[in-house]
Coordinates of C-alpha atoms in Angstrom, one line a residue:
Chain A
X1 CA 3.3 0.8 -54.7
X2 CA 3.8 0.1 -58.4
X3 CA 0.6 -1.7 -59.2
X4 CA -2.6 0.4 -59.6
X5 CA -4.7 -2.5 -58.3
X6 CA -4.3 -3.5 -54.7
X7 CA -6.1 -4.3 -51.5
X8 CA -5.1 -3.3 -48.0
X9 CA -6.5 -5.0 -44.9
X10 CA -5.4 -3.3 -41.7
X11 CA -6.4 -5.8 -39.0
X12 CA -5.5 -5.7 -35.3
X13 CA -4.0 -8.8 -34.0
X14 CA -6.0 -9.5 -30.9
X15 CA -7.3 -6.3 -29.3
X16 CA -11.0 -6.6 -29.2
X17 CA -13.0 -3.9 -27.6
X18 CA -13.0 -0.7 -29.5
X19 CA -10.7 -2.1 -32.1
X20 CA -10.8 -1.0 -35.7
X21 CA -10.0 -2.8 -38.9
X22 CA -9.3 -1.0 -42.2
X23 CA -10.1 -2.4 -45.5
X24 CA -9.1 -0.6 -48.7
X25 CA -9.6 -1.6 -52.3
X26 CA -7.8 0.3 -55.1
X27 CA -8.5 -0.5 -58.8
X28 CA -6.9 1.2 -61.7
X29 CA -5.5 3.8 -59.4
X30 CA -8.9 4.7 -58.0
X31 CA -10.0 4.0 -54.5
X32 CA -13.0 1.7 -54.9
X33 CA -13.8 1.4 -51.3
X34 CA -12.6 2.3 -47.8
X35 CA -14.2 0.4 -45.0
X36 CA -13.4 1.3 -41.4
X37 CA -14.8 -1.4 -39.1
X38 CA -15.2 -0.3 -35.6
X39 CA -16.2 -2.7 -32.8
X40 CA -17.4 -0.7 -29.9
X41 CA -20.8 -1.7 -28.7
X42 CA -20.7 -5.4 -29.0
X43 CA -21.2 -5.8 -25.3
X44 CA -24.7 -4.6 -26.1
X45 CA -25.0 -1.9 -23.4
X46 CA -28.0 -0.2 -25.0
X47 CA -29.9 -3.5 -24.5
X48 CA -28.3 -4.2 -21.1
X49 CA -29.5 -1.0 -19.5
X50 CA -33.1 -1.6 -20.6
X51 CA -35.1 -3.0 -17.6
X52 CA -32.6 -1.9 -15.0
X53 CA -33.4 0.7 -12.3
X54 CA -32.1 4.2 -13.0
X55 CA -29.9 4.2 -9.9
X56 CA -27.7 1.4 -11.2
X57 CA -27.1 3.1 -14.6
X58 CA -24.1 5.4 -14.0
X59 CA -21.8 2.7 -12.6
X60 CA -23.1 0.2 -15.2
X61 CA -22.4 2.4 -18.2
X62 CA -19.1 3.5 -16.8
X63 CA -17.9 0.1 -17.9
X64 CA -18.5 0.9 -21.6
X65 CA -15.1 2.5 -21.7
X66 CA -12.2 2.2 -19.3
X67 CA -10.4 5.1 -21.0
X68 CA -13.2 7.7 -20.6
X69 CA -15.4 6.0 -18.0
X70 CA -15.8 9.4 -16.3
X71 CA -17.5 10.8 -19.4
X72 CA -20.0 7.9 -19.4
X73 CA -20.6 8.3 -15.7
X74 CA -21.3 12.0 -16.0
X75 CA -23.3 11.9 -19.2
X76 CA -25.7 9.2 -18.0
X77 CA -26.1 11.0 -14.7
X78 CA -26.9 14.2 -16.5
X79 CA -29.5 12.5 -18.7
X80 CA -31.1 11.0 -15.6
X81 CA -31.0 14.3 -13.6
X82 CA -32.8 16.0 -16.5
X83 CA -35.4 13.2 -16.7
X84 CA -36.0 13.4 -12.9
X85 CA -35.7 17.2 -12.6
X86 CA -32.8 17.0 -10.2
X87 CA -30.8 20.2 -10.0
X88 CA -27.1 20.0 -9.2
X89 CA -25.8 22.3 -6.4
X90 CA -23.1 24.8 -7.5
X91 CA -20.5 22.8 -5.6
X92 CA -21.5 19.6 -7.4
X93 CA -21.3 21.4 -10.7
X94 CA -17.7 22.4 -9.9
X95 CA -16.9 18.8 -8.8
X96 CA -18.3 17.5 -12.1
X97 CA -16.1 20.0 -14.0
X98 CA -13.1 18.9 -12.1
X99 CA -13.8 15.3 -12.8
X100 CA -13.9 16.1 -16.6
X101 CA -10.6 18.0 -16.3
X102 CA -8.9 15.0 -14.5
X103 CA -10.2 12.7 -17.2
X104 CA -9.0 14.9 -20.1
X105 CA -5.6 15.5 -18.6
X106 CA -5.0 11.8 -18.1
X107 CA -6.7 10.7 -21.4
X108 CA -5.1 13.2 -23.7
X109 CA -1.7 12.7 -22.0
X110 CA -1.9 9.0 -22.5
X111 CA -2.8 9.4 -26.2
X112 CA -0.2 12.1 -27.0
X113 CA 2.8 10.7 -25.1
X114 CA 2.3 7.0 -25.5
X115 CA 0.7 6.7 -28.9
X116 CA 1.6 9.8 -31.0
X117 CA 5.1 10.8 -29.7
X118 CA 6.8 7.7 -31.0
X119 CA 5.8 8.8 -34.5
X120 CA 7.6 12.1 -34.1
X121 CA 10.8 10.3 -32.8
X122 CA 10.4 7.5 -35.3
X123 CA 10.4 4.8 -32.5
X124 CA 8.2 1.9 -31.9
X125 CA 7.4 2.8 -28.3
X126 CA 8.0 5.5 -25.8
X127 CA 9.7 2.8 -23.8
X128 CA 12.5 2.8 -26.4
X129 CA 13.3 6.4 -25.9
X130 CA 17.0 6.7 -24.9
X131 CA 19.5 9.3 -23.8
X132 CA 18.1 12.9 -23.8
X133 CA 14.8 11.7 -25.3
X134 CA 14.2 9.5 -22.2
X135 CA 13.0 12.7 -20.4
X136 CA 9.7 12.3 -22.3
X137 CA 9.0 9.0 -20.6
X138 CA 9.2 10.8 -17.2
X139 CA 7.0 13.6 -18.6
X140 CA 4.4 11.1 -19.9
X141 CA 4.0 9.4 -16.5
X142 CA 4.2 12.6 -14.4
X143 CA 1.4 14.4 -16.5
X144 CA -0.7 11.3 -16.5
X145 CA -0.3 10.9 -12.8
X146 CA -1.4 14.5 -12.2
X147 CA -4.6 13.9 -14.1
X148 CA -5.0 10.7 -12.2
X149 CA -4.5 12.5 -8.9
X150 CA -7.3 15.0 -9.8
X151 CA -9.8 12.2 -10.7
X152 CA -8.9 10.4 -7.5
X153 CA -9.5 13.5 -5.5
X154 CA -13.0 14.0 -6.9
X155 CA -14.1 10.4 -7.6
X156 CA -12.0 8.1 -5.4
X157 CA -10.3 6.6 -8.4
X158 CA -9.5 7.4 -12.0
X159 CA -11.3 4.4 -13.7
X160 CA -14.9 3.8 -12.7
X161 CA -15.0 6.5 -10.1
X162 CA -16.9 5.7 -7.0
X163 CA -18.1 9.0 -5.5
X164 CA -20.2 10.3 -8.3
X165 CA -24.0 9.9 -7.9
X166 CA -27.1 11.1 -9.7
X167 CA -27.6 14.6 -8.2
X168 CA -24.4 14.9 -6.3
X169 CA -21.3 13.4 -4.7
X170 CA -21.0 10.8 -1.9
X171 CA -17.8 12.4 -0.7
X172 CA -16.2 15.9 -1.1
X173 CA -12.4 16.5 -1.5
X174 CA -10.3 16.6 1.7
X175 CA -8.2 19.7 2.4
X176 CA -4.8 18.0 2.5
X177 CA -5.4 15.9 -0.6
X178 CA -6.7 19.0 -2.4
X179 CA -3.4 20.9 -1.5
X180 CA -1.3 18.0 -2.8
X181 CA -3.3 17.8 -6.0
X182 CA -2.8 21.5 -6.7
X183 CA 0.9 21.1 -6.2
X184 CA 1.0 18.2 -8.6
X185 CA -0.9 20.1 -11.2
X186 CA 1.4 23.1 -10.9
X187 CA 4.5 20.9 -11.1
X188 CA 3.6 19.5 -14.5
X189 CA 2.6 22.7 -16.2
X190 CA 6.1 23.3 -17.8
X191 CA 6.1 19.7 -19.1
X192 CA 2.7 20.3 -20.8
X193 CA 4.0 23.5 -22.4
X194 CA 6.9 21.4 -23.8
X195 CA 4.4 18.9 -25.1
X196 CA 2.3 21.6 -26.9
X197 CA 5.5 23.0 -28.5
X198 CA 6.5 19.6 -29.9
X199 CA 3.1 19.1 -31.5
X200 CA 3.1 22.6 -32.8
X201 CA 6.4 22.0 -34.5
X202 CA 5.5 18.7 -36.0
X203 CA 5.1 18.9 -39.7
X204 CA 2.5 16.2 -40.3
X205 CA -0.2 17.6 -42.6
X206 CA -3.5 16.6 -44.2
X207 CA -6.0 19.4 -44.8
X208 CA -9.7 18.8 -45.6
X209 CA -12.6 21.1 -44.9
X210 CA -15.3 19.4 -42.9
X211 CA -18.1 20.4 -40.6
X212 CA -17.1 20.6 -36.9
X213 CA -19.6 20.0 -34.2
X214 CA -19.2 20.5 -30.4
X215 CA -20.8 21.8 -27.3
X216 CA -20.1 25.5 -26.9
X217 CA -19.3 25.9 -23.2
X218 CA -18.8 29.3 -21.7
X219 CA -15.7 28.2 -19.6
X220 CA -14.6 25.3 -21.9
X221 CA -15.5 22.8 -19.2
X222 CA -16.8 20.1 -21.5
X223 CA -20.2 20.0 -19.7
X224 CA -22.7 22.7 -20.5
X225 CA -24.0 24.8 -23.4
X226 CA -25.6 24.1 -26.8
X227 CA -24.4 21.9 -29.6
X228 CA -23.1 24.0 -32.5
X229 CA -21.7 23.3 -35.9
X230 CA -19.2 25.3 -37.9
X231 CA -21.9 25.5 -40.6
X232 CA -23.7 27.8 -38.1
X233 CA -26.4 25.5 -36.7
X234 CA -27.2 25.7 -32.9
X235 CA -29.2 23.0 -31.2
X236 CA -30.5 22.8 -27.7
X237 CA -29.4 19.5 -26.1
X238 CA -32.9 18.1 -26.0
X239 CA -33.3 18.4 -29.8
X240 CA -30.1 16.5 -30.6
X241 CA -31.9 13.9 -32.7
X242 CA -33.2 16.4 -35.2
X243 CA -29.8 16.8 -36.8
X244 CA -28.2 13.5 -36.3
X245 CA -28.7 10.7 -38.8
X246 CA -27.9 7.1 -37.9
X247 CA -26.1 5.3 -40.6
X248 CA -26.0 1.6 -40.4
X249 CA -22.6 0.4 -41.7
X250 CA -23.0 -3.3 -42.5
X251 CA -19.3 -4.2 -42.0
X252 CA -19.0 -2.4 -38.7
X253 CA -20.3 -3.4 -35.2
X254 CA -20.8 0.3 -34.6
X255 CA -23.2 2.5 -36.4
X256 CA -22.0 5.8 -38.0
X257 CA -23.6 9.2 -37.9
X258 CA -24.2 12.1 -40.2
X259 CA -25.0 15.6 -39.2
X260 CA -27.5 17.3 -41.4
X261 CA -26.9 14.7 -44.0
X262 CA -23.1 15.4 -44.2
X263 CA -20.0 14.0 -42.7
X264 CA -18.6 15.9 -39.7
X265 CA -16.0 15.8 -37.1
X266 CA -16.1 15.9 -33.3
X267 CA -13.3 16.2 -30.7
X268 CA -10.5 18.5 -29.5
X269 CA -9.9 20.2 -32.9
X270 CA -13.6 20.9 -33.3
X271 CA -13.7 22.4 -29.8
X272 CA -10.6 24.5 -30.4
X273 CA -11.8 25.7 -33.8
X274 CA -15.2 26.8 -32.4
X275 CA -14.6 27.8 -28.8
X276 CA -10.9 28.7 -28.2
X277 CA -12.0 32.1 -26.8
X278 CA -13.5 30.3 -23.8
X279 CA -10.2 28.8 -22.7
X280 CA -8.7 29.8 -19.3
X281 CA -6.9 33.2 -19.3
X282 CA -3.6 31.6 -18.2
X283 CA -3.8 29.1 -21.0
X284 CA -4.6 31.8 -23.6
X285 CA -1.6 33.8 -22.3
X286 CA 1.0 31.0 -22.4
X287 CA -0.4 29.3 -25.5
X288 CA -1.1 32.4 -27.6
X289 CA 1.4 31.4 -30.3
X290 CA 0.0 27.9 -30.6
X291 CA -3.6 29.0 -30.5
X292 CA -3.2 31.2 -33.6
X293 CA -3.2 27.9 -35.6
X294 CA -6.9 27.5 -35.0
X295 CA -9.3 27.3 -36.7
X296 CA -7.5 24.7 -38.7
X297 CA -8.4 22.1 -41.4
X298 CA -5.3 20.0 -40.7
X299 CA -6.4 16.8 -39.0
X300 CA -3.0 16.5 -37.3
X301 CA -3.8 19.7 -35.4
X302 CA -6.3 17.6 -33.4
X303 CA -3.3 16.4 -31.4
X304 CA -2.1 20.0 -30.8
X305 CA -5.6 20.9 -29.7
X306 CA -5.5 18.0 -27.2
X307 CA -2.2 19.3 -25.8
X308 CA -3.6 22.8 -25.3
X309 CA -6.7 21.3 -23.6
X310 CA -4.4 19.6 -21.1
X311 CA -3.1 23.0 -20.2
X312 CA -6.5 24.5 -19.9
X313 CA -7.7 21.7 -17.7
X314 CA -4.7 22.2 -15.4
X315 CA -5.2 26.0 -15.2
X316 CA -8.9 26.0 -14.6
X317 CA -8.6 23.2 -12.0
X318 CA -6.0 25.1 -10.1
X319 CA -8.2 28.1 -10.0
X320 CA -11.3 26.2 -8.9
X321 CA -9.4 24.2 -6.2
X322 CA -7.7 27.2 -4.8
X323 CA -10.9 29.3 -4.6
X324 CA -13.2 26.6 -3.2
X325 CA -13.9 25.3 0.3
X326 CA -15.8 22.1 -0.2
X327 CA -18.4 21.0 2.4
X328 CA -20.5 17.9 2.7
X329 CA -23.9 18.4 1.3
X330 CA -27.3 16.7 1.7
X331 CA -27.7 14.2 -1.1
X332 CA -30.5 14.3 -3.6
X333 CA -32.7 11.2 -3.5
X334 CA -34.5 11.2 -6.8
X335 CA -37.6 9.1 -7.2
X336 CA -38.3 7.2 -10.4
X337 CA -41.1 8.5 -12.6
X338 CA -42.3 8.3 -16.2
X339 CA -39.9 10.7 -18.0
X340 CA -37.2 11.2 -20.6
X341 CA -33.9 13.0 -20.3
X342 CA -31.0 13.9 -22.6
X343 CA -27.4 14.4 -21.4
X344 CA -24.8 15.8 -23.7
X345 CA -21.1 16.5 -22.9
X346 CA -17.8 16.7 -24.5
X347 CA -15.9 13.5 -23.9
X348 CA -12.1 13.6 -24.7
X349 CA -12.8 12.4 -28.2
X350 CA -15.9 14.5 -28.8
X351 CA -19.6 14.9 -28.2
X352 CA -21.2 12.2 -26.2
X353 CA -25.0 11.8 -26.1
X354 CA -27.2 9.9 -23.7
X355 CA -31.0 9.7 -24.0
X356 CA -32.8 7.8 -21.3
X357 CA -36.5 7.0 -21.1
X358 CA -38.0 5.8 -17.8
X359 CA -41.3 4.2 -16.8
X360 CA -43.3 5.1 -13.7
X361 CA -41.2 2.8 -11.4
X362 CA -37.8 4.3 -12.6
X363 CA -37.0 1.4 -14.8
X364 CA -35.2 2.2 -18.1
X365 CA -37.5 1.6 -21.0
X366 CA -35.2 2.9 -23.8
X367 CA -31.7 4.2 -24.0
X368 CA -29.8 5.8 -26.9
X369 CA -26.0 6.3 -26.5
X370 CA -24.0 8.0 -29.2
X371 CA -20.2 8.0 -28.8
X372 CA -17.6 10.3 -30.5
X373 CA -15.8 7.4 -32.2
X374 CA -19.0 6.4 -34.0
X375 CA -19.5 10.0 -35.1
X376 CA -16.0 10.4 -36.5
X377 CA -16.2 7.1 -38.4
X378 CA -17.6 8.4 -41.7
X379 CA -15.3 11.5 -41.7
X380 CA -12.2 9.4 -41.2
X381 CA -13.2 7.1 -44.0
X382 CA -13.6 10.2 -46.3
X383 CA -10.2 11.4 -45.2
X384 CA -8.7 8.0 -46.2
X385 CA -10.5 8.1 -49.5
X386 CA -8.9 11.5 -50.3
X387 CA -5.4 10.8 -48.9
X388 CA -4.7 7.4 -50.5
X389 CA -4.6 8.5 -54.2
X390 CA -1.7 10.8 -53.5
X391 CA 0.3 7.9 -51.9
X392 CA -0.1 5.3 -54.6
X393 CA 3.6 5.4 -55.7
X394 CA 4.9 5.0 -52.2
X395 CA 6.2 1.9 -50.5
X396 CA 3.6 -0.4 -48.8
X397 CA 5.1 0.0 -45.4
X398 CA 5.0 3.8 -45.8
X399 CA 1.3 3.9 -46.8
X400 CA 0.4 1.7 -43.9
X401 CA 2.4 3.9 -41.5
X402 CA 0.7 7.0 -42.9
X403 CA -2.7 5.6 -42.4
X404 CA -1.9 4.5 -38.8
X405 CA -0.6 8.0 -38.1
X406 CA -3.9 9.5 -39.4
X407 CA -5.9 7.2 -37.2
X408 CA -3.8 8.3 -34.2
X409 CA -4.5 11.9 -35.2
X410 CA -8.2 11.2 -34.7
X411 CA -7.6 9.3 -31.4
X412 CA -10.8 7.4 -32.3
X413 CA -10.6 5.1 -29.3
X414 CA -8.1 3.5 -27.0
X415 CA -7.3 0.5 -29.1
X416 CA -7.3 1.8 -32.6
X417 CA -5.2 4.8 -31.7
X418 CA -2.4 2.7 -30.4
X419 CA 0.4 0.9 -32.1
X420 CA -1.0 -2.5 -32.8
X421 CA -2.5 -2.4 -36.2
X422 CA -1.4 -5.4 -38.2
X423 CA -1.5 -4.7 -41.9
X424 CA -2.0 -7.6 -44.3
X425 CA -1.3 -6.9 -48.0
X426 CA -3.3 -9.2 -50.3
Chain B
X1 CA 29.1 -25.2 -27.2
X2 CA 31.1 -22.7 -25.2
X3 CA 27.9 -21.6 -23.6
X4 CA 27.0 -25.2 -22.6
X5 CA 30.4 -25.8 -21.0
X6 CA 30.1 -22.5 -19.2
X7 CA 26.6 -23.6 -17.9
X8 CA 28.0 -26.9 -16.7
X9 CA 30.6 -25.1 -14.5
X10 CA 28.8 -22.0 -13.4
X11 CA 25.2 -23.2 -13.7
X12 CA 22.4 -21.5 -15.7
X13 CA 23.1 -17.8 -16.6
X14 CA 21.2 -15.6 -14.2
X15 CA 17.9 -14.3 -15.7
X16 CA 18.2 -10.6 -16.1
X17 CA 14.6 -9.7 -17.1
X18 CA 11.1 -11.1 -16.7
X19 CA 9.4 -11.4 -20.1
X20 CA 6.0 -9.9 -19.7
X21 CA 2.9 -9.6 -21.9
X22 CA -0.3 -7.6 -21.3
X23 CA -3.3 -8.8 -23.3
X24 CA -6.8 -7.5 -23.8
X25 CA -10.0 -9.4 -24.8
X26 CA -13.6 -8.3 -24.5
X27 CA -14.0 -5.6 -22.0
X28 CA -13.6 -1.8 -21.6
X29 CA -9.8 -1.9 -21.3
X30 CA -10.1 -0.3 -17.8
X31 CA -7.6 -2.8 -16.4
X32 CA -5.0 -2.1 -19.1
X33 CA -5.5 1.6 -18.4
X34 CA -5.0 0.9 -14.7
X35 CA -1.8 -1.0 -15.6
X36 CA -0.6 2.1 -17.4
X37 CA -1.4 4.1 -14.3
X38 CA 0.7 1.7 -12.2
X39 CA 3.6 2.4 -14.6
X40 CA 3.4 6.1 -13.5
X41 CA 5.1 5.0 -10.3
X42 CA 6.5 1.5 -11.0
X43 CA 8.2 1.9 -14.4
X44 CA 11.5 3.2 -13.0
X45 CA 11.8 0.2 -10.6
X46 CA 10.6 -2.4 -13.2
X47 CA 12.4 -1.0 -16.2
X48 CA 15.7 -2.9 -15.6
X49 CA 14.0 -6.1 -14.5
X50 CA 11.0 -6.4 -16.7
X51 CA 10.9 -6.7 -20.5
X52 CA 7.5 -5.6 -21.7
X53 CA 7.7 -7.7 -24.8
X54 CA 4.1 -7.8 -25.8
X55 CA 2.1 -4.7 -24.8
X56 CA 0.0 -3.5 -27.8
X57 CA -1.1 -0.3 -26.2
X58 CA 2.5 0.8 -26.1
X59 CA 4.2 -0.8 -29.1
X60 CA 3.7 -2.3 -32.5
X61 CA 6.6 -4.8 -32.5
X62 CA 5.3 -7.5 -30.1
X63 CA 6.6 -11.0 -29.6
X64 CA 4.8 -14.0 -28.0
X65 CA 7.7 -16.5 -27.9
X66 CA 9.6 -16.8 -24.7
X67 CA 6.9 -15.2 -22.6
X68 CA 7.3 -15.7 -18.8
X69 CA 4.1 -14.1 -17.6
X70 CA 0.9 -13.1 -19.5
X71 CA -1.4 -10.7 -17.8
X72 CA -4.8 -11.0 -19.5
X73 CA -7.8 -8.7 -19.1
X74 CA -11.3 -9.2 -20.6
X75 CA -13.6 -12.1 -21.3
X76 CA -13.8 -14.4 -24.3
X77 CA -16.6 -13.7 -26.7
X78 CA -15.7 -14.9 -30.1
X79 CA -13.7 -17.6 -31.8
X80 CA -10.8 -15.4 -32.7
X81 CA -10.3 -14.5 -29.1
X82 CA -10.4 -18.1 -28.0
X83 CA -7.7 -19.1 -30.5
X84 CA -5.5 -16.3 -29.4
X85 CA -6.0 -17.2 -25.7
X86 CA -5.0 -20.8 -26.3
X87 CA -1.9 -19.6 -28.2
X88 CA -0.9 -17.3 -25.3
X89 CA -1.4 -20.1 -22.8
X90 CA 0.9 -22.4 -24.9
X91 CA 3.6 -19.8 -25.1
X92 CA 3.5 -18.3 -21.6
X93 CA 4.9 -20.0 -18.5
X94 CA 2.3 -18.2 -16.2
X95 CA -1.1 -16.8 -17.0
X96 CA -2.6 -14.2 -14.7
X97 CA -6.3 -13.2 -15.1
X98 CA -6.6 -9.5 -14.4
X99 CA -10.0 -7.9 -13.6
X100 CA -13.4 -9.4 -13.1
X101 CA -14.1 -9.9 -16.9
X102 CA -11.2 -12.3 -17.1
X103 CA -11.9 -13.9 -13.7
X104 CA -15.6 -14.4 -13.9
X105 CA -16.9 -12.9 -17.2
X106 CA -18.7 -9.9 -15.7
X107 CA -19.4 -7.1 -16.6
X108 CA -18.7 -8.1 -20.2
X109 CA -21.2 -11.0 -20.1
X110 CA -24.5 -9.1 -19.9
X111 CA -25.8 -10.8 -23.0
X112 CA -25.6 -14.2 -21.3
X113 CA -28.5 -13.1 -19.2
X114 CA -30.7 -11.5 -21.9
X115 CA -34.3 -12.5 -22.3
X116 CA -35.7 -13.8 -25.5
X117 CA -36.6 -10.4 -26.9
X118 CA -33.1 -9.0 -26.4
X119 CA -31.5 -12.2 -27.7
X120 CA -33.5 -11.8 -30.9
X121 CA -32.3 -8.2 -31.3
X122 CA -28.6 -9.0 -31.0
X123 CA -28.7 -12.2 -33.0
X124 CA -27.8 -10.7 -36.4
X125 CA -24.7 -9.0 -34.8
X126 CA -23.6 -12.2 -33.1
X127 CA -23.9 -14.2 -36.3
X128 CA -22.3 -11.6 -38.6
X129 CA -19.3 -11.2 -36.3
X130 CA -18.8 -14.9 -35.3
X131 CA -19.5 -14.5 -31.6
X132 CA -19.6 -17.6 -29.4
X133 CA -22.9 -18.6 -27.8
X134 CA -21.9 -17.1 -24.5
X135 CA -19.2 -14.7 -23.0
X136 CA -16.9 -16.6 -20.7
X137 CA -14.0 -16.0 -18.3
X138 CA -10.6 -17.1 -19.5
X139 CA -10.5 -19.8 -16.9
X140 CA -13.2 -21.7 -18.7
X141 CA -10.8 -22.4 -21.5
X142 CA -7.3 -22.4 -20.1
X143 CA -5.4 -22.9 -16.8
X144 CA -5.0 -19.7 -14.8
X145 CA -2.1 -19.4 -12.4
X146 CA -3.1 -16.3 -10.5
X147 CA -5.8 -13.6 -10.3
X148 CA -5.8 -9.8 -9.8
X149 CA -9.4 -9.0 -8.7
X150 CA -11.3 -5.7 -9.2
X151 CA -13.1 -3.7 -11.8
X152 CA -10.7 -2.2 -12.6
X153 CA -7.9 -4.2 -11.0
X154 CA -6.6 -3.5 -7.5
X155 CA -3.3 -1.8 -8.2
X156 CA -1.4 -3.2 -5.1
X157 CA -2.4 -6.7 -6.0
X158 CA -1.0 -6.4 -9.5
X159 CA 2.3 -5.0 -8.2
X160 CA 2.5 -7.8 -5.6
X161 CA 2.0 -10.5 -8.3
X162 CA 4.5 -8.9 -10.7
X163 CA 7.2 -8.6 -7.9
X164 CA 6.5 -12.2 -6.8
X165 CA 7.2 -13.4 -10.3
X166 CA 10.3 -11.3 -10.6
X167 CA 11.6 -13.2 -7.5
X168 CA 10.2 -16.6 -8.5
X169 CA 11.9 -16.4 -12.0
X170 CA 15.2 -15.5 -10.3
X171 CA 15.6 -12.1 -11.9
X172 CA 18.6 -10.4 -10.5

């Protein structure tokens, strides 16, 4: 780029839900503004759930996101269970963990193999991989299928799972299907180690210190614990609102968030930076070399963290499935009452919050849903602000590609993480 | 010229691949995710016979021209989507609505049923981002040749329709 005055508009062609546009204005070599426009909530789910009976909520909000429907299913159920004082059985807790593992294996694998890997091989699509590289296509679909098999075992299907209920599960895993799922998980373990290695060896780099926030979970199961920040703050789930500040971003259909008035990051890298000691022993053993990278400030290590999380999900799932005999349990039948509950979990892309307020008949009066992509919005904008000045002398196509790569490092949501950003230079 | 003469004597060259596009409008992308899950077990078999020429979740270089079949998920909620839909219909020989949002609008169309209070709340967003008055299935605006029901889509039905088109278009 030879001019010191230019505008960049990164605009997706037609992808709608969850899409992002990027608008950058540089004057006199200075970045004047960076606007990341995310469209995530425009189906108005926070309004939609109001007035509905609590029983219909998990299946309804599952439709917020096809990619991580299981996270919305589980988080809304948790909020309602807390509101209605429903205690999950030990078996149901395990099943919920397994459903999070199935989700993370499939979701991370899709993102790493289908969206990020082509950047490493400098190809447009994983479908274009040829010769020796074509083995990665097989890896992609085998690992994804293993995660899918686990979700199907627990929930009946991988997208909008059917067996999860408030307070329990309508169906428990069958023996033969459990055995097959264990085999499948074991069979992809080597492929996942190969995936971790390629992301470890990738030399993409952008370092910036930021505040990392995540749930600190004892067994790294994405579900329990307290919200902690790398600045040392620890918050019980119920007090989540004390530290989050909603920031209305006029050009975006999604609001952004600040944590204790500052920008912050959520997601796999935050979890790995703050909680790697809780990973499964087998994962820690086989990924020791890669784990030494964390804590890291290099945003591209978010992808390495995702790859390591796939391994953890596989290892812990195998252990749970091999050591459990699942039996049908009596279902909880919660009754509606005037109450309020908060659910917090780690979705693949970071901390997901659900707050539900019910009236005496069990009708939702108010709901607050905070998704990871909203929370990362301000941090990603700040990264762009800092990375662009160093690229001003580079070719247009190059800058555009670098920015896309950075978006994919964040994995902000299904659509913006993929390869379809159209960049218009004005 | 040579090609024309050849065609006169031996007929049209056999079609070697079905040109397919997968598109996404307002929805949660669950059907496109499910499409990616179908590829876990169908990619090998389709790879030689299907040209995925427009699948934005998997590639940046996408082409609309010469499309045989467009699989479309999601409902139509703003003008930009509507224009794109019409363009796809013009370019594609067959259009398949995949998933309930594309087929009947739900569950992306909750706002169509909002009361006055909720309508007021969302109005500024609708205006700022040029939404249409209501969220509608694709069939309201263009001709749809086939449907894959489900939320998300029923995998077997998607596979069946793809394979029927592979046959119908004479892919060898």
